[in-house]
Structure formats: C-alpha cells, structure tokens
Amino acid sequence: MSNQGGLRERKKEETRQAISDVATELFLERGFDNVSVAEVAEAAEVSRMTVFNYFPRKEDLFFDREEESRQLLRAAFAERPAGEAPIATLRKLVHSLADRVHPFAKFTDATAKFWRTVAESPALSARAREMRDELVDDLATVLAAAIKRPLADADARLAASMVVTALTVAYAEGLREHKARRSAASSRETFLRIMERSFSGIAIMLKDTPYA
C-alpha cells in the first residue's frame, strides 16, 4: 500500500472512531433509543450519510468492536502452536484478554454502564443476541478449520456454543462482582474462575475429539 493509501485508510479509521465515540457518549448519557442518527451526525460534525457509510445500522455505532472479536479469534488460531488443542488456544486467549484488561474482559463503572444501556434498549438487546449467535457461528467455523473438519461439524458447534455461553455468564458475574466490591482483581478472578470451569467441562465433554 502506498503512503497516500495508508494515510487515507488512517484518516478513515480516525473518522470512524470519532463518530463512534460521539455516538457512544450520547447513547450513554441519554439512552440509545432517545438519540437519532441525525443527532449523532450533527454532534460529530458529519453528514447523516457519512454516518451510514461507516455504520450501516444504528446499533453498529454502539457495538463498534464486533469485527475485533473476529480478528482476535483469527489471530489466536493463526499463531496456535502445532499440536495445541483448540480449547487450549481459547483458554490462552481468554487469559490474555484478562491480563491486558481488554474491553472484552474489563470490569469498571464504565463497562457496567455500557451494558446497562444495552439492557434498557430493546434494539440493543436484540442486536446483542444476534451478535452472540454470530460469534457462535464464527467460532465454530474457526474451530472446525483448525482441525480440518467440515464447517458444519457438530462437535465444533457444541464447543462454540458452550464457550460463548460461558463467556456471557462469566462476564455478567464479573460485572456483578464489580458492583458488589468495586475490585478489579476480584472481578477478574471471578471471570477467570468461571471460564476455567467451563473449559474443563468442555474438555471432558469433547475428550474423544481433537478439539480438547
């Protein structure tokens, strides 16, 4: 890519992030359903069409990290050592996210407010459920490809469904621990404890397959 092309891509990403930041601030302050795309565009000093060029759906303005989850999965499996079980790869990824206090494994007042905003909006709640289903599909595909199984492999879908459900439960419990104690360490410990229990259970469930 030329320097000019690289600069153009950086400018596009900066614009996208700026729009998302403005939108998220408005949604958290006033509620998702009480803010229009036109108001986001005005606050971000861009046109309504520009907003839709970057975010086809209003919900995408709020859930702007969806593609990052796919990138993290792809990177983890691309770097997987030869012979490592896919479940072990996922365990390492989860611990890495927690160690880095990545937003996908972060428990603060800000993340708690983020998810309260989701819970208060039927549109965001529906999109969150869609995203979980899409993550199951993505993860099942990655798992099956890792051991050269058909993309519709039942064991891959079972493992993917269990992992995503565990992540949902573990994250919710981590937020509950944060609300009770306001301790990042205890929230992280709660999150990882539940994930470890789930990984152990999944490994037992799949003990006769290459996934575990």
mmCIF file of C-alpha atoms in Angstrom:
data_model
loop_
_atom_site.group_PDB
_atom_site.id
_atom_site.type_symbol
_atom_site.label_atom_id
_atom_site.label_comp_id
_atom_site.label_asym_id
_atom_site.label_seq_id
_atom_site.Cartn_x
_atom_site.Cartn_y
_atom_site.Cartn_z
ATOM 1 C CA MET A 1 0.000 0.000 0.000
ATOM 2 C CA SER A 2 1.334 3.444 -0.901
ATOM 3 C CA ASN A 3 1.934 6.090 1.734
ATOM 4 C CA GLN A 4 -1.002 8.039 0.325
ATOM 5 C CA GLY A 5 -3.215 4.947 0.527
ATOM 6 C CA GLY A 6 -2.084 4.264 4.075
ATOM 7 C CA LEU A 7 -2.797 7.846 5.109
ATOM 8 C CA ARG A 8 -6.252 7.624 3.555
ATOM 9 C CA GLU A 9 -7.027 4.456 5.500
ATOM 10 C CA ARG A 10 -5.807 6.022 8.751
ATOM 11 C CA LYS A 11 -7.985 9.074 8.168
ATOM 12 C CA LYS A 12 -10.998 6.842 7.515
ATOM 13 C CA GLU A 13 -10.365 4.905 10.713
ATOM 14 C CA GLU A 14 -9.942 8.117 12.689
ATOM 15 C CA THR A 15 -13.233 9.434 11.311
ATOM 16 C CA ARG A 16 -14.989 6.155 12.085
ATOM 17 C CA GLN A 17 -13.667 6.146 15.652
ATOM 18 C CA ALA A 18 -14.587 9.792 16.198
ATOM 19 C CA ILE A 19 -18.173 9.183 15.074
ATOM 20 C CA SER A 20 -18.442 6.102 17.283
ATOM 21 C CA ASP A 21 -17.029 7.932 20.314
ATOM 22 C CA VAL A 22 -19.505 10.792 19.929
ATOM 23 C CA ALA A 23 -22.401 8.362 19.439
ATOM 24 C CA THR A 24 -21.466 6.244 22.441
ATOM 25 C CA GLU A 25 -21.224 9.309 24.669
ATOM 26 C CA LEU A 26 -24.699 10.432 23.576
ATOM 27 C CA PHE A 27 -26.192 6.949 23.981
ATOM 28 C CA LEU A 28 -24.752 6.523 27.470
ATOM 29 C CA GLU A 29 -25.940 9.964 28.522
ATOM 30 C CA ARG A 30 -29.462 9.905 27.077
ATOM 31 C CA GLY A 31 -30.227 6.288 26.221
ATOM 32 C CA PHE A 32 -29.839 4.579 22.855
ATOM 33 C CA ASP A 33 -33.468 4.887 21.818
ATOM 34 C CA ASN A 34 -33.555 8.604 22.670
ATOM 35 C CA VAL A 35 -30.783 9.600 20.247
ATOM 36 C CA SER A 36 -31.271 9.717 16.473
ATOM 37 C CA VAL A 37 -28.626 9.144 13.823
ATOM 38 C CA ALA A 38 -29.183 12.724 12.692
ATOM 39 C CA GLU A 39 -28.270 13.940 16.184
ATOM 40 C CA VAL A 40 -25.131 11.805 16.147
ATOM 41 C CA ALA A 41 -24.163 13.250 12.776
ATOM 42 C CA GLU A 42 -24.698 16.808 13.997
ATOM 43 C CA ALA A 43 -22.651 16.242 17.148
ATOM 44 C CA ALA A 44 -19.854 14.575 15.162
ATOM 45 C CA GLU A 45 -19.969 17.364 12.547
ATOM 46 C CA VAL A 46 -20.502 14.989 9.635
ATOM 47 C CA SER A 47 -23.459 14.252 7.374
ATOM 48 C CA ARG A 48 -26.057 11.613 8.154
ATOM 49 C CA MET A 49 -24.935 9.785 5.006
ATOM 50 C CA THR A 50 -21.346 9.738 6.270
ATOM 51 C CA VAL A 51 -22.509 8.051 9.470
ATOM 52 C CA PHE A 52 -24.272 5.344 7.468
ATOM 53 C CA ASN A 53 -21.239 4.918 5.206
ATOM 54 C CA TYR A 54 -19.269 3.810 8.254
ATOM 55 C CA PHE A 55 -22.098 2.224 10.255
ATOM 56 C CA PRO A 56 -24.894 0.600 8.198
ATOM 57 C CA ARG A 57 -27.053 0.129 11.299
ATOM 58 C CA LYS A 58 -27.588 2.476 14.205
ATOM 59 C CA GLU A 59 -26.701 -0.370 16.585
ATOM 60 C CA ASP A 60 -23.267 -0.613 14.931
ATOM 61 C CA LEU A 61 -22.440 2.814 16.333
ATOM 62 C CA PHE A 62 -22.666 1.332 19.817
ATOM 63 C CA PHE A 63 -21.227 -2.128 19.136
ATOM 64 C CA ASP A 64 -18.244 -0.871 17.175
ATOM 65 C CA ARG A 65 -15.862 -3.644 18.318
ATOM 66 C CA GLU A 66 -17.709 -6.546 16.722
ATOM 67 C CA GLU A 67 -15.112 -7.051 13.979
ATOM 68 C CA GLU A 68 -12.343 -7.002 16.586
ATOM 69 C CA SER A 69 -13.696 -10.206 18.145
ATOM 70 C CA ARG A 70 -13.297 -11.959 14.803
ATOM 71 C CA GLN A 71 -9.785 -10.585 14.394
ATOM 72 C CA LEU A 72 -8.791 -11.810 17.854
ATOM 73 C CA LEU A 73 -10.054 -15.306 17.073
ATOM 74 C CA ARG A 74 -8.309 -15.443 13.724
ATOM 75 C CA ALA A 75 -5.040 -14.191 15.198
ATOM 76 C CA ALA A 76 -5.143 -16.648 18.107
ATOM 77 C CA PHE A 77 -5.600 -19.621 15.805
ATOM 78 C CA ALA A 78 -3.128 -18.348 13.212
ATOM 79 C CA GLU A 79 -0.478 -18.250 15.966
ATOM 80 C CA ARG A 80 -1.520 -21.584 17.526
ATOM 81 C CA PRO A 81 1.482 -23.897 18.071
ATOM 82 C CA ALA A 82 1.399 -27.146 16.128
ATOM 83 C CA GLY A 83 -0.455 -29.823 18.060
ATOM 84 C CA GLU A 84 -2.129 -27.451 20.513
ATOM 85 C CA ALA A 85 -5.762 -28.372 21.202
ATOM 86 C CA PRO A 86 -8.220 -25.672 20.065
ATOM 87 C CA ILE A 87 -9.746 -25.443 23.549
ATOM 88 C CA ALA A 88 -6.272 -24.727 24.934
ATOM 89 C CA THR A 89 -5.900 -21.943 22.356
ATOM 90 C CA LEU A 90 -9.161 -20.395 23.513
ATOM 91 C CA ARG A 91 -8.104 -20.677 27.154
ATOM 92 C CA LYS A 92 -4.883 -18.793 26.383
ATOM 93 C CA LEU A 93 -6.817 -16.117 24.503
ATOM 94 C CA VAL A 94 -9.225 -15.549 27.387
ATOM 95 C CA HIS A 95 -6.376 -15.265 29.900
ATOM 96 C CA SER A 96 -4.544 -12.873 27.592
ATOM 97 C CA LEU A 97 -7.610 -10.624 27.347
ATOM 98 C CA ALA A 98 -7.968 -10.616 31.135
ATOM 99 C CA ASP A 99 -4.266 -9.922 31.673
ATOM 100 C CA ARG A 100 -4.383 -6.986 29.254
ATOM 101 C CA VAL A 101 -7.635 -5.669 30.773
ATOM 102 C CA HIS A 102 -9.049 -5.712 27.274
ATOM 103 C CA PRO A 103 -12.567 -4.229 26.952
ATOM 104 C CA PHE A 104 -13.853 -7.773 26.328
ATOM 105 C CA ALA A 105 -12.664 -8.723 29.815
ATOM 106 C CA LYS A 106 -12.820 -5.415 31.681
ATOM 107 C CA PHE A 107 -14.970 -4.669 34.729
ATOM 108 C CA THR A 108 -15.376 -0.997 35.577
ATOM 109 C CA ASP A 109 -18.153 1.507 36.206
ATOM 110 C CA ALA A 110 -17.918 2.467 32.527
ATOM 111 C CA THR A 111 -18.384 -1.099 31.251
ATOM 112 C CA ALA A 112 -21.223 -1.649 33.721
ATOM 113 C CA LYS A 113 -22.941 1.493 32.387
ATOM 114 C CA PHE A 114 -22.364 0.283 28.827
ATOM 115 C CA TRP A 115 -24.237 -2.956 29.494
ATOM 116 C CA ARG A 116 -26.989 -1.203 31.466
ATOM 117 C CA THR A 117 -27.586 0.891 28.357
ATOM 118 C CA VAL A 118 -27.887 -2.313 26.340
ATOM 119 C CA ALA A 119 -30.334 -3.821 28.823
ATOM 120 C CA GLU A 120 -32.505 -0.690 28.702
ATOM 121 C CA SER A 121 -32.802 -0.743 24.909
ATOM 122 C CA PRO A 122 -34.845 -3.430 23.107
ATOM 123 C CA ALA A 123 -32.940 -2.686 19.892
ATOM 124 C CA LEU A 124 -29.509 -3.069 21.501
ATOM 125 C CA SER A 125 -30.589 -6.164 23.433
ATOM 126 C CA ALA A 126 -31.805 -7.777 20.211
ATOM 127 C CA ARG A 127 -28.565 -6.898 18.448
ATOM 128 C CA ALA A 128 -26.532 -8.305 21.345
ATOM 129 C CA ARG A 129 -28.359 -11.630 20.967
ATOM 130 C CA GLU A 130 -27.694 -11.600 17.221
ATOM 131 C CA MET A 131 -24.021 -10.930 17.874
ATOM 132 C CA ARG A 132 -23.809 -13.876 20.262
ATOM 133 C CA ASP A 133 -25.335 -16.148 17.614
ATOM 134 C CA GLU A 134 -22.926 -14.788 15.010
ATOM 135 C CA LEU A 135 -19.986 -15.339 17.360
ATOM 136 C CA VAL A 136 -21.038 -18.976 17.808
ATOM 137 C CA ASP A 137 -21.055 -19.378 14.026
ATOM 138 C CA ASP A 138 -17.671 -17.682 13.648
ATOM 139 C CA LEU A 139 -16.091 -19.678 16.457
ATOM 140 C CA ALA A 140 -17.491 -22.985 15.175
ATOM 141 C CA THR A 141 -16.026 -22.231 11.754
ATOM 142 C CA VAL A 142 -12.621 -21.389 13.228
ATOM 143 C CA LEU A 143 -12.608 -24.497 15.423
ATOM 144 C CA ALA A 144 -13.574 -26.819 12.570
ATOM 145 C CA ALA A 145 -10.964 -25.283 10.267
ATOM 146 C CA ALA A 146 -8.287 -25.673 12.946
ATOM 147 C CA ILE A 147 -8.527 -29.467 12.800
ATOM 148 C CA LYS A 148 -9.693 -29.698 9.188
ATOM 149 C CA ARG A 149 -13.237 -30.784 9.960
ATOM 150 C CA PRO A 150 -16.321 -29.839 7.888
ATOM 151 C CA LEU A 151 -17.597 -26.347 8.714
ATOM 152 C CA ALA A 152 -20.895 -27.807 9.935
ATOM 153 C CA ASP A 153 -19.161 -30.212 12.332
ATOM 154 C CA ALA A 154 -21.475 -30.851 15.307
ATOM 155 C CA ASP A 155 -18.638 -31.040 17.851
ATOM 156 C CA ALA A 156 -17.340 -27.645 16.710
ATOM 157 C CA ARG A 157 -20.784 -26.081 17.086
ATOM 158 C CA LEU A 158 -21.229 -27.701 20.502
ATOM 159 C CA ALA A 159 -17.882 -26.371 21.714
ATOM 160 C CA ALA A 160 -18.514 -22.919 20.248
ATOM 161 C CA SER A 161 -21.956 -22.680 21.852
ATOM 162 C CA MET A 162 -20.585 -23.708 25.239
ATOM 163 C CA VAL A 163 -17.693 -21.248 25.070
ATOM 164 C CA VAL A 164 -19.894 -18.287 24.089
ATOM 165 C CA THR A 165 -22.454 -19.140 26.777
ATOM 166 C CA ALA A 166 -19.663 -19.384 29.344
ATOM 167 C CA LEU A 167 -18.274 -16.014 28.266
ATOM 168 C CA THR A 168 -21.705 -14.429 28.652
ATOM 169 C CA VAL A 169 -22.172 -15.861 32.143
ATOM 170 C CA ALA A 170 -18.598 -15.156 33.259
ATOM 171 C CA TYR A 171 -18.724 -11.557 32.090
ATOM 172 C CA ALA A 172 -22.055 -10.947 33.819
ATOM 173 C CA GLU A 173 -20.691 -12.412 37.050
ATOM 174 C CA GLY A 174 -17.562 -10.296 36.762
ATOM 175 C CA LEU A 175 -19.724 -7.179 36.494
ATOM 176 C CA ARG A 176 -21.811 -8.328 39.464
ATOM 177 C CA GLU A 177 -18.637 -8.788 41.493
ATOM 178 C CA HIS A 178 -17.510 -5.304 40.478
ATOM 179 C CA LYS A 179 -20.808 -3.823 41.639
ATOM 180 C CA ALA A 180 -20.515 -5.627 44.986
ATOM 181 C CA ARG A 181 -16.840 -4.979 45.725
ATOM 182 C CA ARG A 182 -15.508 -2.419 43.189
ATOM 183 C CA SER A 183 -12.395 -4.599 42.952
ATOM 184 C CA ALA A 184 -10.784 -5.177 39.562
ATOM 185 C CA ALA A 185 -8.823 -8.106 40.971
ATOM 186 C CA SER A 186 -11.864 -9.913 42.400
ATOM 187 C CA SER A 187 -13.878 -9.294 39.215
ATOM 188 C CA ARG A 188 -11.069 -10.722 37.100
ATOM 189 C CA GLU A 189 -10.753 -13.710 39.431
ATOM 190 C CA THR A 190 -14.493 -14.392 39.219
ATOM 191 C CA PHE A 191 -14.447 -14.119 35.429
ATOM 192 C CA LEU A 192 -11.483 -16.455 35.020
ATOM 193 C CA ARG A 193 -12.746 -18.953 37.594
ATOM 194 C CA ILE A 194 -15.977 -19.427 35.660
ATOM 195 C CA MET A 195 -14.142 -19.653 32.363
ATOM 196 C CA GLU A 196 -11.741 -22.260 33.748
ATOM 197 C CA ARG A 197 -14.667 -24.348 34.996
ATOM 198 C CA SER A 198 -16.277 -24.103 31.575
ATOM 199 C CA PHE A 199 -13.099 -25.030 29.714
ATOM 200 C CA SER A 200 -12.622 -28.044 31.989
ATOM 201 C CA GLY A 201 -16.212 -29.116 31.371
ATOM 202 C CA ILE A 202 -15.890 -28.643 27.619
ATOM 203 C CA ALA A 203 -12.656 -30.651 27.583
ATOM 204 C CA ILE A 204 -14.400 -33.525 29.378
ATOM 205 C CA MET A 205 -17.380 -33.310 27.036
ATOM 206 C CA LEU A 206 -15.068 -33.421 23.993
ATOM 207 C CA LYS A 207 -12.402 -35.751 25.421
ATOM 208 C CA ASP A 208 -12.628 -38.176 22.474
ATOM 209 C CA THR A 209 -12.281 -35.447 19.853
ATOM 210 C CA PRO A 210 -9.288 -33.403 18.618
ATOM 211 C CA TYR A 211 -10.842 -30.212 19.986
ATOM 212 C CA ALA A 212 -9.816 -30.884 23.571
#
